[in-house]
């Protein structure tokens, strides 16, 4: 049973994919508009694979267990009616507190520097995380990891290069990039918090030990920031909560927009 | 060689259906007409991202979301191919952007209408892309090489766009009452603007005759419009929707469907900037461009710094 | 040239020509152009713009200003001389039908 772990990874992918998709049609130059949309599509694709797997695991549970697993009325009604869930039900019918994505990923795009900084922190994490997840004893997760790693390697290259470009570009871009790096820093600690789902997954050989990831992440971030002539933010209070369903205001708005069709017109095929 | 022989050579290439390439001699008006038409086409792709982009975050399923995102991204790609084709004629992309942002350059008026429901994604794919394809397929044989090659690439990618639109319409038309209502409502709103997309009637289209002679255009506005009406009426039967035009009637003598009076007053007003979304669309484009300036400048500055450093290392 | 305003635009990312090898063993073929500040981003942009549908396995980029092109006004002297040298083409030679694969 790896549902909680699968769902969290799916939520991460969906929320960052959603945020990046907001750039489509509004990028600073056509070529980069297209590039960022490719990345958004990669995340969205990974989200779908993971939600499909999550739905499969959910549908395999006993009725009693299913009933209270999600508090969303829409899902509870489906369970009572004996219906099974699919990827869309899982994505569109869960309430905010059942979303376990990292707080970092729901932060707004703000400007190109914030978007780059958010992706850079996450892509770096993802690169090491999915490298390890390839060894998961859960063969579905291992397969998703292997496919995703190729995409993530490219994402990391893209975001690292932009950190360097903006950090070591003009005076204005340097200032903006440093600001974004500083402001989002407080959301990076959460990536390495080992909660119950993490501990359980690691113990069963399915998940990744985040304690081991942290030094690798730190080293890589430091080296790119050095190249970009940027300063690593000082140690500070790290805000967490997303992995336990306690979000910032942002998620509510994302879900209101994303889920509106499915919530307004329940049970229809699109 | 005397000037008149350049002209004769050019005319003979056109007559023999041999494409004109960037370094070939061409009449000034040919160049100007191409720049106007290609950049207008490119602008339409870029502005055309906005009405559909509007629904990316609200798409009703993950599959639809991915398809829509990929589709809007394709439009960015098409804009890019077309800007590149125009650039071979001696204008820069920045200049073309300036013309768009200042309101000097036009783009397809259809994108000045709002997208009110999800069914609009279906109607746009089916009707707007359908009309665009009808315009674009002949352009794959247009006389200017870079434009023709860009259009080949565009048409290849475009074929999925109309299909996904029709699929959305079909799903809605065969769905629940409310979905059917959504589909019909979108059809009603998009039908007239779609057939206006082919441009003013031939009698009032000042550029058509010359463009056809130069093989920049291969069919007139009215010819293409008729073709579009004919196929759409048949497709509507498959969907089981009602034609928004009560005057649609098969004309045995012509072998075509007759259609009702197009409201050209509305058309010209939307062209002039009085459509429901003209301002919103241009503002969105200008904002993206203005807010992206520091990003583009930073990338250039960084590239130059790197080049200088590499040169310094080599010199040392 | 109709264009007399080239100088008013500053700092536009340079234009690059993109060549793509569609599969192993084939030549790189001109795919189109794009803008990028440097070669590295030109290659990445080319990947994102021109290989979205698995069109390529290898990419070349060259800044457009470095392309040297022949003059179409001289095309008669450049290419017509080759038109009477049909002996360069394999079909010029008559071989007996029994000879295969040559």
GROMACS .gro file of N, CA and C in nm, chain C residues 3-87:
model
  255
  589UNK      N    1   1.336   4.771  -4.603
  589UNK     CA    2   1.357   4.790  -4.462
  589UNK      C    3   1.460   4.899  -4.434
  590UNK      N    4   1.414   5.009  -4.375
  590UNK     CA    5   1.507   5.117  -4.347
  590UNK      C    6   1.515   5.145  -4.198
  591UNK      N    7   1.454   5.056  -4.116
  591UNK     CA    8   1.446   5.088  -3.974
  591UNK      C    9   1.523   4.988  -3.887
  592UNK      N   10   1.608   4.910  -3.952
  592UNK     CA   11   1.675   4.804  -3.878
  592UNK      C   12   1.745   4.856  -3.753
  593UNK      N   13   1.794   4.979  -3.761
  593UNK     CA   14   1.877   5.029  -3.653
  593UNK      C   15   1.802   5.069  -3.527
  594UNK      N   16   1.671   5.088  -3.539
  594UNK     CA   17   1.600   5.133  -3.419
  594UNK      C   18   1.581   5.020  -3.317
  595UNK      N   19   1.596   4.896  -3.361
  595UNK     CA   20   1.574   4.785  -3.270
  595UNK      C   21   1.707   4.746  -3.207
  596UNK      N   22   1.714   4.756  -3.077
  596UNK     CA   23   1.838   4.719  -3.010
  596UNK      C   24   1.816   4.593  -2.929
  597UNK      N   25   1.924   4.518  -2.918
  597UNK     CA   26   1.924   4.408  -2.824
  597UNK      C   27   1.829   4.294  -2.857
  598UNK      N   28   1.790   4.281  -2.981
  598UNK     CA   29   1.711   4.163  -3.017
  598UNK      C   30   1.805   4.042  -3.014
  599UNK      N   31   1.758   3.931  -2.960
  599UNK     CA   32   1.839   3.810  -2.960
  599UNK      C   33   1.874   3.775  -3.105
  600UNK      N   34   1.999   3.736  -3.132
  600UNK     CA   35   2.037   3.705  -3.270
  600UNK      C   36   1.955   3.590  -3.329
  601UNK      N   37   1.954   3.588  -3.461
  601UNK     CA   38   1.881   3.484  -3.533
  601UNK      C   39   1.975   3.368  -3.563
  602UNK      N   40   1.924   3.245  -3.548
  602UNK     CA   41   2.002   3.124  -3.575
  602UNK      C   42   1.929   3.037  -3.676
  603UNK      N   43   2.007   2.966  -3.756
  603UNK     CA   44   1.948   2.867  -3.846
  603UNK      C   45   1.964   2.730  -3.781
  604UNK      N   46   1.860   2.650  -3.792
  604UNK     CA   47   1.858   2.520  -3.725
  604UNK      C   48   1.859   2.408  -3.827
  605UNK      N   49   1.948   2.312  -3.805
  605UNK     CA   50   1.957   2.195  -3.894
  605UNK      C   51   1.936   2.071  -3.809
  606UNK      N   52   1.852   1.982  -3.857
  606UNK     CA   53   1.816   1.865  -3.776
  606UNK      C   54   1.839   1.735  -3.851
  607UNK      N   55   1.902   1.641  -3.780
  607UNK     CA   56   1.916   1.505  -3.833
  607UNK      C   57   1.794   1.429  -3.784
  608UNK      N   58   1.710   1.385  -3.877
  608UNK     CA   59   1.584   1.326  -3.833
  608UNK      C   60   1.601   1.184  -3.782
  609UNK      N   61   1.698   1.110  -3.837
  609UNK     CA   62   1.733   0.983  -3.773
  609UNK      C   63   1.875   0.944  -3.809
  610UNK      N   64   1.931   0.853  -3.730
  610UNK     CA   65   2.072   0.818  -3.746
  610UNK      C   66   2.099   0.780  -3.891
  611UNK      N   67   2.208   0.830  -3.945
  611UNK     CA   68   2.245   0.793  -4.081
  611UNK      C   69   2.207   0.895  -4.186
  612UNK      N   70   2.116   0.986  -4.152
  612UNK     CA   71   2.074   1.087  -4.250
  612UNK      C   72   2.151   1.218  -4.230
  613UNK      N   73   2.149   1.301  -4.334
  613UNK     CA   74   2.211   1.433  -4.324
  613UNK      C   75   2.129   1.524  -4.234
  614UNK      N   76   2.195   1.625  -4.180
  614UNK     CA   77   2.121   1.732  -4.114
  614UNK      C   78   2.052   1.815  -4.223
  615UNK      N   79   1.928   1.852  -4.197
  615UNK     CA   80   1.852   1.926  -4.296
  615UNK      C   81   1.800   2.055  -4.233
  616UNK      N   82   1.795   2.160  -4.312
  616UNK     CA   83   1.747   2.287  -4.257
  616UNK      C   84   1.604   2.274  -4.210
  617UNK      N   85   1.578   2.311  -4.082
  617UNK     CA   86   1.443   2.297  -4.028
  617UNK      C   87   1.374   2.432  -4.016
  618UNK      N   88   1.453   2.538  -3.992
  618UNK     CA   89   1.393   2.669  -3.973
  618UNK      C   90   1.488   2.756  -3.894
  619UNK      N   91   1.435   2.864  -3.837
  619UNK     CA   92   1.522   2.953  -3.759
  619UNK      C   93   1.459   2.985  -3.626
  620UNK      N   94   1.537   3.050  -3.542
  620UNK     CA   95   1.486   3.095  -3.412
  620UNK      C   96   1.581   3.200  -3.355
  621UNK      N   97   1.541   3.259  -3.245
  621UNK     CA   98   1.626   3.358  -3.179
  621UNK      C   99   1.682   3.301  -3.049
  622UNK      N  100   1.807   3.332  -3.021
  622UNK     CA  101   1.869   3.290  -2.895
  622UNK      C  102   1.989   3.379  -2.868
  623UNK      N  103   2.021   3.401  -2.739
  623UNK     CA  104   2.135   3.488  -2.707
  623UNK      C  105   2.269   3.420  -2.731
  624UNK      N  106   2.273   3.287  -2.723
  624UNK     CA  107   2.400   3.217  -2.743
  624UNK      C  108   2.373   3.077  -2.800
  625UNK      N  109   2.483   3.010  -2.838
  625UNK     CA  110   2.470   2.881  -2.906
  625UNK      C  111   2.402   2.776  -2.818
  626UNK      N  112   2.437   2.779  -2.690
  626UNK     CA  113   2.380   2.681  -2.599
  626UNK      C  114   2.227   2.691  -2.597
  627UNK      N  115   2.177   2.813  -2.580
  627UNK     CA  116   2.031   2.827  -2.575
  627UNK      C  117   1.971   2.805  -2.714
  628UNK      N  118   2.046   2.836  -2.817
  628UNK     CA  119   1.994   2.812  -2.952
  628UNK      C  120   1.966   2.662  -2.970
  629UNK      N  121   2.057   2.579  -2.922
  629UNK     CA  122   2.037   2.434  -2.935
  629UNK      C  123   1.917   2.389  -2.852
  630UNK      N  124   1.909   2.443  -2.731
  630UNK     CA  125   1.797   2.403  -2.645
  630UNK      C  126   1.664   2.453  -2.701
  631UNK      N  127   1.663   2.577  -2.750
  631UNK     CA  128   1.540   2.628  -2.811
  631UNK      C  129   1.502   2.544  -2.934
  632UNK      N  130   1.603   2.504  -3.009
  632UNK     CA  131   1.577   2.422  -3.128
  632UNK      C  132   1.513   2.291  -3.086
  633UNK      N  133   1.564   2.234  -2.978
  633UNK     CA  134   1.506   2.109  -2.926
  633UNK      C  135   1.359   2.132  -2.889
  634UNK      N  136   1.333   2.244  -2.822
  634UNK     CA  137   1.196   2.268  -2.776
  634UNK      C  138   1.102   2.309  -2.889
  635UNK      N  139   1.157   2.381  -2.989
  635UNK     CA  140   1.070   2.430  -3.095
  635UNK      C  141   1.055   2.328  -3.208
  636UNK      N  142   1.167   2.268  -3.250
  636UNK     CA  143   1.164   2.190  -3.374
  636UNK      C  144   1.164   2.038  -3.354
  637UNK      N  145   1.170   1.989  -3.231
  637UNK     CA  146   1.165   1.843  -3.214
  637UNK      C  147   1.054   1.802  -3.116
  638UNK      N  148   0.944   1.879  -3.113
  638UNK     CA  149   0.835   1.846  -3.021
  638UNK      C  150   0.767   1.716  -3.059
  639UNK      N  151   0.778   1.677  -3.187
  639UNK     CA  152   0.713   1.554  -3.231
  639UNK      C  153   0.817   1.451  -3.272
  640UNK      N  154   0.923   1.443  -3.195
  640UNK     CA  155   1.028   1.344  -3.219
  640UNK      C  156   1.086   1.355  -3.359
  641UNK      N  157   1.106   1.480  -3.406
  641UNK     CA  158   1.157   1.498  -3.542
  641UNK      C  159   1.308   1.481  -3.553
  642UNK      N  160   1.379   1.470  -3.440
  642UNK     CA  161   1.524   1.473  -3.454
  642UNK      C  162   1.603   1.394  -3.353
  643UNK      N  163   1.727   1.359  -3.392
  643UNK     CA  164   1.819   1.293  -3.300
  643UNK      C  165   1.948   1.375  -3.283
  644UNK      N  166   1.964   1.478  -3.365
  644UNK     CA  167   2.083   1.561  -3.355
  644UNK      C  168   2.053   1.699  -3.412
  645UNK      N  169   2.111   1.801  -3.351
  645UNK     CA  170   2.081   1.939  -3.391
  645UNK      C  171   2.210   2.016  -3.418
  646UNK      N  172   2.212   2.090  -3.527
  646UNK     CA  173   2.317   2.189  -3.551
  646UNK      C  174   2.252   2.325  -3.549
  647UNK      N  175   2.322   2.424  -3.496
  647UNK     CA  176   2.275   2.561  -3.510
  647UNK      C  177   2.391   2.647  -3.558
  648UNK      N  178   2.359   2.747  -3.639
  648UNK     CA  179   2.462   2.842  -3.680
  648UNK      C  180   2.396   2.979  -3.687
  649UNK      N  181   2.468   3.078  -3.636
  649UNK     CA  182   2.411   3.211  -3.638
  649UNK      C  183   2.390   3.253  -3.784
  650UNK      N  184   2.270   3.303  -3.813
  650UNK     CA  185   2.232   3.330  -3.952
  650UNK      C  186   2.332   3.421  -4.024
  651UNK      N  187   2.392   3.514  -3.950
  651UNK     CA  188   2.481   3.609  -4.016
  651UNK      C  189   2.608   3.540  -4.067
  652UNK      N  190   2.636   3.420  -4.017
  652UNK     CA  191   2.755   3.349  -4.064
  652UNK      C  192   2.731   3.262  -4.186
  653UNK      N  193   2.606   3.256  -4.231
  653UNK     CA  194   2.577   3.176  -4.350
  653UNK      C  195   2.619   3.256  -4.474
  654UNK      N  196   2.702   3.197  -4.556
  654UNK     CA  197   2.739   3.259  -4.683
  654UNK      C  198   2.657   3.192  -4.792
  655UNK      N  199   2.587   3.271  -4.869
  655UNK     CA  200   2.499   3.210  -4.970
  655UNK      C  201   2.545   3.248  -5.111
  656UNK      N  202   2.520   3.160  -5.205
  656UNK     CA  203   2.553   3.191  -5.344
  656UNK      C  204   2.455   3.295  -5.396
  657UNK      N  205   2.495   3.363  -5.502
  657UNK     CA  206   2.415   3.471  -5.557
  657UNK      C  207   2.324   3.415  -5.666
  658UNK      N  208   2.192   3.427  -5.648
  658UNK     CA  209   2.103   3.369  -5.749
  658UNK      C  210   2.122   3.433  -5.886
  659UNK      N  211   2.172   3.557  -5.891
  659UNK     CA  212   2.198   3.624  -6.018
  659UNK      C  213   2.306   3.553  -6.098
  660UNK      N  214   2.387   3.474  -6.026
  660UNK     CA  215   2.494   3.402  -6.095
  660UNK      C  216   2.459   3.255  -6.116
  661UNK      N  217   2.332   3.222  -6.097
  661UNK     CA  218   2.298   3.081  -6.096
  661UNK      C  219   2.327   3.013  -6.230
  662UNK      N  220   2.324   3.091  -6.339
  662UNK     CA  221   2.353   3.029  -6.468
  662UNK      C  222   2.497   2.978  -6.472
  663UNK      N  223   2.589   3.064  -6.427
  663UNK     CA  224   2.729   3.021  -6.431
  663UNK      C  225   2.761   2.918  -6.323
  664UNK      N  226   2.683   2.922  -6.214
  664UNK     CA  227   2.709   2.828  -6.105
  664UNK      C  228   2.660   2.687  -6.137
  665UNK      N  229   2.538   2.677  -6.190
  665UNK     CA  230   2.475   2.544  -6.196
  665UNK      C  231   2.454   2.490  -6.337
  666UNK      N  232   2.434   2.580  -6.436
  666UNK     CA  233   2.407   2.528  -6.569
  666UNK      C  234   2.520   2.443  -6.625
  667UNK      N  235   2.647   2.477  -6.597
  667UNK     CA  236   2.754   2.393  -6.651
  667UNK      C  237   2.741   2.246  -6.610
  668UNK      N  238   2.674   2.220  -6.500
  668UNK     CA  239   2.660   2.081  -6.456
  668UNK      C  240   2.555   2.008  -6.537
  669UNK      N  241   2.472   2.084  -6.610
  669UNK     CA  242   2.357   2.019  -6.673
  669UNK      C  243   2.397   1.936  -6.795
  670UNK      N  244   2.517   1.962  -6.853
  670UNK     CA  245   2.557   1.878  -6.967
  670UNK      C  246   2.657   1.770  -6.924
  671UNK      N  247   2.675   1.755  -6.796
  671UNK     CA  248   2.768   1.652  -6.749
  671UNK      C  249   2.689   1.535  -6.692
  672UNK      N  250   2.604   1.482  -6.780
  672UNK     CA  251   2.517   1.375  -6.729
  672UNK      C  252   2.597   1.249  -6.699
  673UNK      N  253   2.723   1.245  -6.747
  673UNK     CA  254   2.805   1.127  -6.717
  673UNK      C  255   2.837   1.115  -6.568
   0.00000   0.00000   0.00000
